[in-house]
PDB file of C-alpha atoms in Angstrom:
ATOM      1  CA  ASP B  11     -14.016 -78.773   9.425  1.00 67.00           C
ATOM      2  CA  GLY B  12     -16.927 -77.113   7.682  1.00 73.00           C
ATOM      3  CA  GLY B  13     -17.780 -78.007   4.044  1.00 93.00           C
ATOM      4  CA  ILE B  14     -19.879 -79.612   1.546  1.00 96.00           C
ATOM      5  CA  THR B  15     -19.766 -83.414   1.078  1.00 97.00           C
ATOM      6  CA  GLN B  16     -20.921 -85.225  -1.873  1.00 97.00           C
ATOM      7  CA  SER B  17     -21.366 -88.936  -2.292  1.00 94.00           C
ATOM      8  CA  PRO B  18     -20.492 -90.984  -3.919  1.00 95.00           C
ATOM      9  CA  LYS B  19     -17.515 -89.770  -6.054  1.00 95.00           C
ATOM     10  CA  TYR B  20     -18.324 -92.202  -8.825  1.00 96.00           C
ATOM     11  CA  LEU B  21     -21.754 -93.675  -9.613  1.00 95.00           C
ATOM     12  CA  PHE B  22     -22.862 -96.091 -12.216  1.00 93.00           C
ATOM     13  CA  ARG B  23     -26.536 -96.594 -13.247  1.00 91.00           C
ATOM     14  CA  LYS B  24     -27.995 -98.866 -15.704  1.00 91.00           C
ATOM     15  CA  GLU B  25     -30.497 -97.441 -18.188  1.00 89.00           C
ATOM     16  CA  GLY B  26     -33.935 -97.175 -16.941  1.00 88.00           C
ATOM     17  CA  GLN B  27     -32.964 -96.743 -13.308  1.00 92.00           C
ATOM     18  CA  ASN B  28     -33.421 -93.756 -10.897  1.00 94.00           C
ATOM     19  CA  VAL B  29     -30.372 -92.840  -8.906  1.00 95.00           C
ATOM     20  CA  THR B  30     -29.969 -90.379  -5.891  1.00 96.00           C
ATOM     21  CA  LEU B  31     -26.758 -88.215  -5.520  1.00 97.00           C
ATOM     22  CA  SER B  32     -26.244 -87.001  -1.956  1.00 98.00           C
ATOM     23  CA  CYS B  33     -25.109 -83.472  -0.954  1.00 98.00           C
ATOM     24  CA  GLU B  34     -24.561 -82.507   2.712  1.00 98.00           C
ATOM     25  CA  GLN B  35     -23.408 -79.310   4.134  1.00 97.00           C
ATOM     26  CA  ASN B  36     -22.421 -78.100   7.830  1.00 96.00           C
ATOM     27  CA  LEU B  37     -21.764 -74.466   6.804  1.00 93.00           C
ATOM     28  CA  ASN B  38     -25.151 -73.519   7.938  1.00 92.00           C
ATOM     29  CA  HIS B  39     -25.861 -72.134   4.493  1.00 91.00           C
ATOM     30  CA  ASP B  40     -29.452 -71.303   3.503  1.00 90.00           C
ATOM     31  CA  ALA B  41     -29.071 -71.713  -0.329  1.00 91.00           C
ATOM     32  CA  MET B  42     -28.118 -74.929  -1.984  1.00 94.00           C
ATOM     33  CA  TYR B  43     -27.658 -75.576  -5.799  1.00 95.00           C
ATOM     34  CA  TRP B  44     -27.027 -78.468  -8.170  1.00 98.00           C
ATOM     35  CA  TYR B  45     -25.061 -77.885 -11.207  1.00 98.00           C
ATOM     36  CA  ARG B  46     -24.284 -80.243 -14.264  1.00 98.00           C
ATOM     37  CA  GLN B  47     -21.065 -80.060 -15.948  1.00 97.00           C
ATOM     38  CA  ASP B  48     -20.213 -81.523 -19.455  1.00 95.00           C
ATOM     39  CA  PRO B  49     -17.210 -80.950 -21.601  1.00 90.00           C
ATOM     40  CA  GLY B  50     -17.288 -77.636 -23.353  1.00 86.00           C
ATOM     41  CA  GLN B  51     -20.641 -76.618 -21.645  1.00 88.00           C
ATOM     42  CA  GLY B  52     -19.491 -74.998 -18.322  1.00 91.00           C
ATOM     43  CA  LEU B  53     -21.806 -75.423 -15.351  1.00 96.00           C
ATOM     44  CA  ARG B  54     -25.544 -75.490 -15.919  1.00 96.00           C
ATOM     45  CA  LEU B  55     -28.092 -74.925 -13.145  1.00 96.00           C
ATOM     46  CA  ILE B  56     -30.494 -77.902 -12.424  1.00 97.00           C
ATOM     47  CA  TYR B  57     -32.268 -76.842  -9.276  1.00 96.00           C
ATOM     48  CA  TYR B  58     -31.789 -74.653  -6.334  1.00 94.00           C
ATOM     49  CA  SER B  59     -33.301 -74.057  -2.896  1.00 93.00           C
ATOM     50  CA  GLN B  60     -33.132 -70.909  -0.919  1.00 90.00           C
ATOM     51  CA  ILE B  61     -34.666 -72.332   2.180  1.00 89.00           C
ATOM     52  CA  VAL B  62     -35.916 -75.675   3.587  1.00 93.00           C
ATOM     53  CA  ASN B  63     -38.998 -77.000   1.944  1.00 95.00           C
ATOM     54  CA  ASP B  64     -38.741 -74.888  -1.063  1.00 93.00           C
ATOM     55  CA  PHE B  65     -36.935 -75.351  -4.293  1.00 94.00           C
ATOM     56  CA  GLN B  66     -37.075 -73.993  -7.953  1.00 93.00           C
ATOM     57  CA  LYS B  67     -36.060 -75.548 -11.249  1.00 94.00           C
ATOM     58  CA  GLY B  68     -33.010 -74.151 -12.932  1.00 93.00           C
ATOM     59  CA  ASP B  69     -32.185 -74.130 -16.629  1.00 93.00           C
ATOM     60  CA  ILE B  70     -32.115 -78.000 -17.305  1.00 96.00           C
ATOM     61  CA  ALA B  71     -34.386 -79.553 -14.717  1.00 97.00           C
ATOM     62  CA  GLU B  72     -36.048 -81.884 -16.930  1.00 96.00           C
ATOM     63  CA  GLY B  73     -35.500 -85.472 -15.826  1.00 96.00           C
ATOM     64  CA  TYR B  74     -34.230 -84.421 -12.317  1.00 97.00           C
ATOM     65  CA  SER B  75     -35.918 -84.036  -8.979  1.00 98.00           C
ATOM     66  CA  VAL B  76     -34.900 -82.657  -5.533  1.00 98.00           C
ATOM     67  CA  SER B  77     -36.051 -82.391  -1.993  1.00 98.00           C
ATOM     68  CA  ARG B  78     -35.044 -80.052   0.799  1.00 97.00           C
ATOM     69  CA  GLU B  79     -36.382 -81.527   4.015  1.00 97.00           C
ATOM     70  CA  LYS B  80     -33.271 -80.339   6.106  1.00 97.00           C
ATOM     71  CA  LYS B  81     -31.248 -77.253   5.926  1.00 96.00           C
ATOM     72  CA  GLU B  82     -28.013 -79.522   5.650  1.00 97.00           C
ATOM     73  CA  SER B  83     -29.132 -81.775   2.800  1.00 98.00           C
ATOM     74  CA  PHE B  84     -30.307 -81.458  -0.772  1.00 98.00           C
ATOM     75  CA  PRO B  85     -30.199 -84.606  -2.594  1.00 98.00           C
ATOM     76  CA  LEU B  86     -30.707 -84.985  -6.376  1.00 98.00           C
ATOM     77  CA  THR B  87     -32.425 -87.803  -8.034  1.00 97.00           C
ATOM     78  CA  VAL B  88     -31.675 -88.611 -11.628  1.00 96.00           C
ATOM     79  CA  THR B  89     -34.716 -90.102 -13.140  1.00 95.00           C
ATOM     80  CA  SER B  90     -35.009 -92.517 -16.075  1.00 90.00           C
ATOM     81  CA  ALA B  91     -36.611 -89.672 -17.883  1.00 89.00           C
ATOM     82  CA  GLN B  92     -33.289 -87.860 -18.196  1.00 90.00           C
ATOM     83  CA  LYS B  93     -32.156 -88.921 -21.573  1.00 89.00           C
ATOM     84  CA  ASN B  94     -28.395 -88.155 -21.384  1.00 92.00           C
ATOM     85  CA  PRO B  95     -27.514 -88.481 -17.501  1.00 94.00           C
ATOM     86  CA  THR B  96     -23.913 -89.063 -17.867  1.00 96.00           C
ATOM     87  CA  ALA B  97     -22.199 -86.066 -16.499  1.00 97.00           C
ATOM     88  CA  PHE B  98     -20.306 -84.765 -13.632  1.00 97.00           C
ATOM     89  CA  TYR B  99     -22.550 -83.203 -10.971  1.00 98.00           C
ATOM     90  CA  LEU B 100     -21.535 -80.464  -8.500  1.00 98.00           C
ATOM     91  CA  CYS B 101     -23.456 -79.378  -5.545  1.00 98.00           C
ATOM     92  CA  ALA B 102     -22.890 -75.965  -4.101  1.00 96.00           C
ATOM     93  CA  SER B 103     -24.131 -73.673  -1.139  1.00 94.00           C
ATOM     94  CA  SER B 104     -24.061 -70.287  -0.012  1.00 91.00           C
ATOM     95  CA  THR B 105     -25.402 -67.850   2.656  1.00 84.00           C
ATOM     96  CA  GLY B 106     -27.835 -66.440   0.144  1.00 67.00           C
ATOM     97  CA  ALA B 107     -26.324 -63.184   0.839  1.00 62.00           C
ATOM     98  CA  ASN B 108     -23.634 -61.410  -1.119  1.00 62.00           C
ATOM     99  CA  THR B 109     -20.975 -64.127  -1.037  1.00 75.00           C
ATOM    100  CA  GLU B 110     -19.558 -66.683  -3.354  1.00 86.00           C
ATOM    101  CA  ALA B 111     -20.831 -70.249  -3.627  1.00 91.00           C
ATOM    102  CA  PHE B 112     -18.869 -73.072  -1.903  1.00 94.00           C
ATOM    103  CA  PHE B 113     -18.749 -76.425  -3.799  1.00 96.00           C
ATOM    104  CA  GLY B 114     -18.492 -80.069  -3.035  1.00 97.00           C
ATOM    105  CA  GLN B 115     -16.113 -82.492  -4.676  1.00 97.00           C
ATOM    106  CA  GLY B 116     -18.540 -83.635  -7.282  1.00 97.00           C
ATOM    107  CA  THR B 117     -20.106 -86.913  -8.437  1.00 98.00           C
ATOM    108  CA  ARG B 118     -19.209 -88.553 -11.691  1.00 97.00           C
ATOM    109  CA  LEU B 119     -22.338 -90.402 -13.025  1.00 96.00           C
ATOM    110  CA  THR B 120     -22.070 -92.960 -15.785  1.00 95.00           C
ATOM    111  CA  VAL B 121     -24.885 -94.852 -17.414  1.00 91.00           C
ATOM    112  CA  VAL B 122     -23.878 -98.261 -18.360  1.00 87.00           C
TER     113      VAL B 122
ATOM    114  CA  ALA N   1     -31.678 -63.358 -18.588  1.00 82.00           C
ATOM    115  CA  GLN N   2     -28.079 -62.762 -17.767  1.00 89.00           C
ATOM    116  CA  THR N   3     -25.304 -64.498 -19.804  1.00 94.00           C
ATOM    117  CA  VAL N   4     -21.536 -65.076 -19.287  1.00 97.00           C
ATOM    118  CA  THR N   5     -19.281 -65.693 -22.407  1.00 97.00           C
ATOM    119  CA  GLN N   6     -15.644 -66.870 -22.427  1.00 98.00           C
ATOM    120  CA  SER N   7     -14.436 -66.584 -25.830  1.00 96.00           C
ATOM    121  CA  GLN N   8     -11.167 -68.531 -25.292  1.00 97.00           C
ATOM    122  CA  PRO N   9     -11.724 -72.186 -24.971  1.00 97.00           C
ATOM    123  CA  GLU N  10      -7.922 -72.715 -24.337  1.00 97.00           C
ATOM    124  CA  MET N  11      -4.841 -70.627 -23.427  1.00 98.00           C
ATOM    125  CA  SER N  12      -1.388 -71.421 -22.743  1.00 98.00           C
ATOM    126  CA  VAL N  13       1.485 -69.425 -20.979  1.00 98.00           C
ATOM    127  CA  GLN N  14       5.024 -70.189 -19.949  1.00 98.00           C
ATOM    128  CA  GLU N  15       6.076 -70.320 -16.289  1.00 98.00           C
ATOM    129  CA  ALA N  16       6.746 -66.787 -14.775  1.00 98.00           C
ATOM    130  CA  GLU N  17       4.958 -65.030 -17.677  1.00 98.00           C
ATOM    131  CA  THR N  18       1.641 -63.196 -17.564  1.00 98.00           C
ATOM    132  CA  VAL N  19      -1.597 -64.416 -19.111  1.00 98.00           C
ATOM    133  CA  THR N  20      -5.089 -62.730 -19.323  1.00 98.00           C
ATOM    134  CA  LEU N  21      -8.336 -64.507 -19.511  1.00 98.00           C
ATOM    135  CA  SER N  22     -11.303 -62.949 -21.051  1.00 98.00           C
ATOM    136  CA  CYS N  23     -14.913 -62.888 -19.887  1.00 98.00           C
ATOM    137  CA  THR N  24     -17.772 -60.629 -20.948  1.00 98.00           C
ATOM    138  CA  TYR N  25     -21.350 -60.840 -19.543  1.00 98.00           C
ATOM    139  CA  ASP N  26     -24.810 -59.451 -20.414  1.00 96.00           C
ATOM    140  CA  THR N  27     -27.194 -57.993 -17.808  1.00 93.00           C
ATOM    141  CA  SER N  28     -29.491 -55.180 -17.431  1.00 92.00           C
ATOM    142  CA  GLU N  29     -29.099 -55.049 -13.687  1.00 89.00           C
ATOM    143  CA  SER N  30     -26.965 -52.419 -11.951  1.00 87.00           C
ATOM    144  CA  ASP N  31     -25.857 -54.360  -9.137  1.00 88.00           C
ATOM    145  CA  TYR N  32     -24.237 -57.695  -9.202  1.00 91.00           C
ATOM    146  CA  TYR N  33     -21.042 -59.878  -8.317  1.00 93.00           C
ATOM    147  CA  LEU N  34     -18.628 -61.341 -10.569  1.00 96.00           C
ATOM    148  CA  PHE N  35     -16.313 -64.162  -9.879  1.00 96.00           C
ATOM    149  CA  TRP N  36     -13.518 -66.251 -11.318  1.00 98.00           C
ATOM    150  CA  TYR N  37     -13.280 -70.063 -10.224  1.00 98.00           C
ATOM    151  CA  LYS N  38     -10.523 -72.339 -10.827  1.00 98.00           C
ATOM    152  CA  GLN N  39     -11.070 -76.095 -11.437  1.00 98.00           C
ATOM    153  CA  PRO N  40      -7.793 -78.087 -11.379  1.00 97.00           C
ATOM    154  CA  PRO N  41      -7.710 -81.687 -12.497  1.00 94.00           C
ATOM    155  CA  SER N  42      -9.091 -82.873  -9.025  1.00 94.00           C
ATOM    156  CA  ARG N  43     -12.217 -81.081 -10.308  1.00 95.00           C
ATOM    157  CA  GLN N  44     -12.702 -79.178  -6.975  1.00 96.00           C
ATOM    158  CA  MET N  45     -14.004 -75.728  -7.650  1.00 97.00           C
ATOM    159  CA  ILE N  46     -11.932 -73.099  -5.969  1.00 97.00           C
ATOM    160  CA  LEU N  47     -12.855 -69.376  -5.799  1.00 96.00           C
ATOM    161  CA  VAL N  48      -9.913 -67.412  -7.181  1.00 97.00           C
ATOM    162  CA  ILE N  49     -11.369 -63.698  -6.961  1.00 97.00           C
ATOM    163  CA  ARG N  50     -14.515 -61.742  -6.699  1.00 95.00           C
ATOM    164  CA  GLN N  51     -15.570 -58.429  -7.667  1.00 95.00           C
ATOM    165  CA  GLU N  52     -18.526 -56.249  -6.543  1.00 92.00           C
ATOM    166  CA  ALA N  53     -20.035 -54.356  -9.399  1.00 92.00           C
ATOM    167  CA  TYR N  54     -20.592 -51.172  -7.224  1.00 90.00           C
ATOM    168  CA  LYS N  55     -16.851 -51.067  -6.420  1.00 89.00           C
ATOM    169  CA  GLN N  56     -14.689 -49.394  -9.200  1.00 86.00           C
ATOM    170  CA  GLN N  57     -11.459 -50.472  -7.867  1.00 93.00           C
ATOM    171  CA  ASN N  58     -10.270 -53.828  -9.516  1.00 95.00           C
ATOM    172  CA  ALA N  59      -9.913 -56.760  -7.164  1.00 94.00           C
ATOM    173  CA  THR N  60      -6.586 -58.331  -6.335  1.00 95.00           C
ATOM    174  CA  GLU N  61      -5.600 -61.585  -4.810  1.00 94.00           C
ATOM    175  CA  ASN N  62      -1.821 -61.968  -4.683  1.00 96.00           C
ATOM    176  CA  ARG N  63      -0.829 -63.084  -8.379  1.00 98.00           C
ATOM    177  CA  PHE N  64      -4.520 -62.586  -9.460  1.00 98.00           C
ATOM    178  CA  SER N  65      -6.115 -59.423 -10.533  1.00 98.00           C
ATOM    179  CA  VAL N  66      -9.129 -58.399 -12.554  1.00 98.00           C
ATOM    180  CA  ASN N  67      -9.786 -55.815 -15.045  1.00 97.00           C
ATOM    181  CA  PHE N  68     -13.389 -54.792 -14.467  1.00 97.00           C
ATOM    182  CA  GLN N  69     -14.887 -52.700 -17.140  1.00 96.00           C
ATOM    183  CA  LYS N  70     -18.556 -52.125 -16.189  1.00 96.00           C
ATOM    184  CA  ALA N  71     -19.758 -49.949 -19.027  1.00 95.00           C
ATOM    185  CA  ALA N  72     -18.288 -52.577 -21.377  1.00 96.00           C
ATOM    186  CA  LYS N  73     -19.350 -55.563 -19.246  1.00 97.00           C
ATOM    187  CA  SER N  74     -15.964 -57.003 -19.315  1.00 97.00           C
ATOM    188  CA  PHE N  75     -14.301 -58.981 -16.595  1.00 98.00           C
ATOM    189  CA  SER N  76     -10.776 -60.290 -17.357  1.00 98.00           C
ATOM    190  CA  LEU N  77      -8.547 -62.199 -15.146  1.00 98.00           C
ATOM    191  CA  LYS N  78      -4.642 -61.661 -15.126  1.00 98.00           C
ATOM    192  CA  ILE N  79      -2.377 -64.210 -13.709  1.00 98.00           C
ATOM    193  CA  SER N  80       1.204 -62.840 -13.010  1.00 98.00           C
ATOM    194  CA  ASP N  81       4.158 -64.937 -12.525  1.00 98.00           C
ATOM    195  CA  SER N  82       2.372 -67.994 -13.755  1.00 98.00           C
ATOM    196  CA  GLN N  83       3.121 -71.239 -11.946  1.00 98.00           C
ATOM    197  CA  LEU N  84       2.600 -74.952 -13.036  1.00 97.00           C
ATOM    198  CA  GLY N  85       0.012 -75.059 -10.318  1.00 97.00           C
ATOM    199  CA  ASP N  86      -2.012 -72.714 -12.137  1.00 98.00           C
ATOM    200  CA  ALA N  87      -2.853 -75.177 -14.889  1.00 98.00           C
ATOM    201  CA  ALA N  88      -6.669 -75.607 -14.720  1.00 98.00           C
ATOM    202  CA  MET N  89      -9.888 -74.703 -16.188  1.00 98.00           C
ATOM    203  CA  TYR N  90     -11.041 -71.202 -15.246  1.00 98.00           C
ATOM    204  CA  PHE N  91     -14.819 -70.233 -14.944  1.00 98.00           C
ATOM    205  CA  CYS N  92     -16.056 -66.790 -14.945  1.00 98.00           C
ATOM    206  CA  ALA N  93     -19.360 -66.436 -13.180  1.00 96.00           C
ATOM    207  CA  TYR N  94     -22.062 -63.838 -12.575  1.00 94.00           C
ATOM    208  CA  ARG N  95     -24.413 -63.428  -9.588  1.00 92.00           C
ATOM    209  CA  SER N  96     -27.260 -61.091  -9.228  1.00 88.00           C
ATOM    210  CA  ALA N  97     -27.193 -58.857  -6.100  1.00 84.00           C
ATOM    211  CA  PHE N  98     -31.024 -59.551  -5.966  1.00 77.00           C
ATOM    212  CA  ALA N  99     -33.007 -62.649  -5.475  1.00 66.00           C
ATOM    213  CA  ASN N 100     -34.601 -63.012  -8.756  1.00 57.00           C
ATOM    214  CA  GLN N 101     -35.764 -65.907 -11.085  1.00 52.00           C
ATOM    215  CA  ALA N 102     -32.574 -67.788 -10.511  1.00 55.00           C
ATOM    216  CA  GLY N 103     -32.397 -66.816  -6.872  1.00 63.00           C
ATOM    217  CA  THR N 104     -28.785 -66.336  -5.864  1.00 76.00           C
ATOM    218  CA  ALA N 105     -27.386 -68.931  -8.271  1.00 88.00           C
ATOM    219  CA  LEU N 106     -24.090 -68.338 -10.077  1.00 92.00           C
ATOM    220  CA  ILE N 107     -24.432 -68.188 -13.937  1.00 94.00           C
ATOM    221  CA  PHE N 108     -21.200 -69.605 -15.447  1.00 96.00           C
ATOM    222  CA  GLY N 109     -19.294 -69.175 -18.663  1.00 97.00           C
ATOM    223  CA  LYS N 110     -18.195 -72.257 -20.505  1.00 96.00           C
ATOM    224  CA  GLY N 111     -14.674 -72.165 -19.173  1.00 97.00           C
ATOM    225  CA  THR N 112     -11.004 -71.620 -20.482  1.00 98.00           C
ATOM    226  CA  THR N 113      -8.528 -74.277 -20.165  1.00 97.00           C
ATOM    227  CA  LEU N 114      -5.147 -72.900 -19.138  1.00 98.00           C
ATOM    228  CA  SER N 115      -2.000 -74.893 -19.636  1.00 98.00           C
ATOM    229  CA  VAL N 116       1.427 -73.907 -18.236  1.00 98.00           C
ATOM    230  CA  SER N 117       4.581 -75.007 -19.621  1.00 97.00           C
ATOM    231  CA  SER N 118       8.123 -74.883 -18.053  1.00 94.00           C
TER     232      SER N 118
END
């Protein structure tokens, strides 16, 4: 079945460590996105990519980095520079045309 | 920049009744798309309904319908014959029809938590 897979579902990180969240899609979508969800804040855009080897910062990119080496993959690294990384992270993709975005199941990151 | 506002953090409804969730947005663009997503306790984002701004007819999907008022920049979601499974957080989202500063990313409101009682 086509879809978006995020892993792991739960992730724990010690302060000062970098951690990478995985996002893979087999929908053949060009565009991929990372959102952060905090209680009462809705979904805020971290990074997006509309094509392989190209990506742009969203509204809250500080402390995060991404890569887009393959069409299917858009991993997000949460660096030690992110001061408040505990949150729920959602990856999404779309054709880039006039359609909705499809979402993965999310990763809950907790700093311990 | 475009913004989406959901002014109702929480709403409640009884089974079989009708409830309307509000959403307003701000944009200077003439062509765009609007969406309602549902996020149940599993936290999986599920598309409920979408509306193209150039279409005057309000979108409908079974028990879900929207009231799209382009001039007022309003996009409310009506849920008829509410069911226990409708309990979730609902997000309103905006998407430009053009690739712009945010590409084709969706811009979300802060959400409305809907509870359904029997």
